[in-house]
Amino acid sequence: MRVTTDRDRCVGSGQCAMLSPDVFDQDDDGLVVVLQERPDAELLEDVHRAADLCPSRTIQVTG
């Protein structure tokens, strides 16, 4: 699994960082930061939930 984001589309809602704090964080402007581009399999469910709940649909999960 590979996690990428489009920071230009991020609206800073923070859903990703709250749902999967091992994979996502927010910078000083509130925009998404990917902490683990290739997270472990046990984080898959949380990462997919974060992607599904992202209001700007900026999170992509591939592989």
Short mmCIF file of C-alpha atoms in Angstrom, two decimals:
data_model
loop_
_atom_site.label_atom_id
_atom_site.label_comp_id
_atom_site.label_asym_id
_atom_site.label_seq_id
_atom_site.Cartn_x
_atom_site.Cartn_y
_atom_site.Cartn_z
CA MET A 1 0.00 0.00 0.00
CA ARG A 2 1.19 3.51 -0.83
CA VAL A 3 -0.36 6.69 0.55
CA THR A 4 -0.13 10.01 -1.27
CA THR A 5 -1.90 13.33 -0.95
CA ASP A 6 -2.49 16.46 -2.99
CA ARG A 7 -1.66 19.21 -0.51
CA ASP A 8 -2.98 21.85 -2.93
CA ARG A 9 -6.49 20.42 -2.43
CA CYS A 10 -6.24 19.94 1.36
CA VAL A 11 -8.66 22.08 3.37
CA GLY A 12 -7.09 21.27 6.75
CA SER A 13 -10.07 19.52 8.36
CA GLY A 14 -7.73 17.20 10.30
CA GLN A 15 -9.87 14.07 9.88
CA CYS A 16 -6.88 12.12 8.58
CA ALA A 17 -4.64 13.04 11.51
CA MET A 18 -7.37 12.15 14.02
CA LEU A 19 -8.26 8.83 12.37
CA SER A 20 -4.75 7.65 11.55
CA PRO A 21 -2.16 9.61 13.55
CA ASP A 22 0.59 7.10 12.77
CA VAL A 23 0.27 7.92 9.07
CA PHE A 24 -0.96 11.52 8.91
CA ASP A 25 -0.20 14.80 10.64
CA GLN A 26 -0.81 18.47 9.92
CA ASP A 27 1.76 21.20 9.34
CA ASP A 28 1.66 24.67 10.91
CA ASP A 29 -0.89 25.75 8.29
CA GLY A 30 -3.13 22.76 9.07
CA LEU A 31 -2.37 20.96 5.80
CA VAL A 32 -1.89 17.21 5.61
CA VAL A 33 1.56 15.69 6.02
CA VAL A 34 2.14 12.01 5.25
CA LEU A 35 4.32 10.49 7.97
CA GLN A 36 4.43 7.00 6.44
CA GLU A 37 4.11 6.69 2.69
CA ARG A 38 4.07 2.88 2.99
CA PRO A 39 2.34 2.09 6.29
CA ASP A 40 2.08 -1.40 7.76
CA ALA A 41 -0.91 -3.56 6.87
CA GLU A 42 -2.47 -3.21 10.32
CA LEU A 43 -2.99 0.50 9.58
CA LEU A 44 -4.85 -0.17 6.33
CA GLU A 45 -8.36 0.14 7.74
CA ASP A 46 -7.64 3.48 9.44
CA VAL A 47 -5.95 4.86 6.33
CA HIS A 48 -8.89 3.90 4.12
CA ARG A 49 -11.32 5.43 6.62
CA ALA A 50 -9.29 8.67 6.60
CA ALA A 51 -9.32 8.71 2.80
CA ASP A 52 -13.08 8.08 2.70
CA LEU A 53 -13.84 10.84 5.21
CA CYS A 54 -11.49 13.45 3.73
CA PRO A 55 -13.79 16.31 2.64
CA SER A 56 -11.45 17.39 -0.16
CA ARG A 57 -10.70 13.83 -1.33
CA THR A 58 -6.99 14.60 -1.28
CA ILE A 59 -5.79 11.21 0.03
CA GLN A 60 -4.99 8.43 -2.44
CA VAL A 61 -4.30 4.86 -1.37
CA THR A 62 -2.81 2.57 -4.03
CA GLY A 63 -1.45 -0.93 -4.08
#
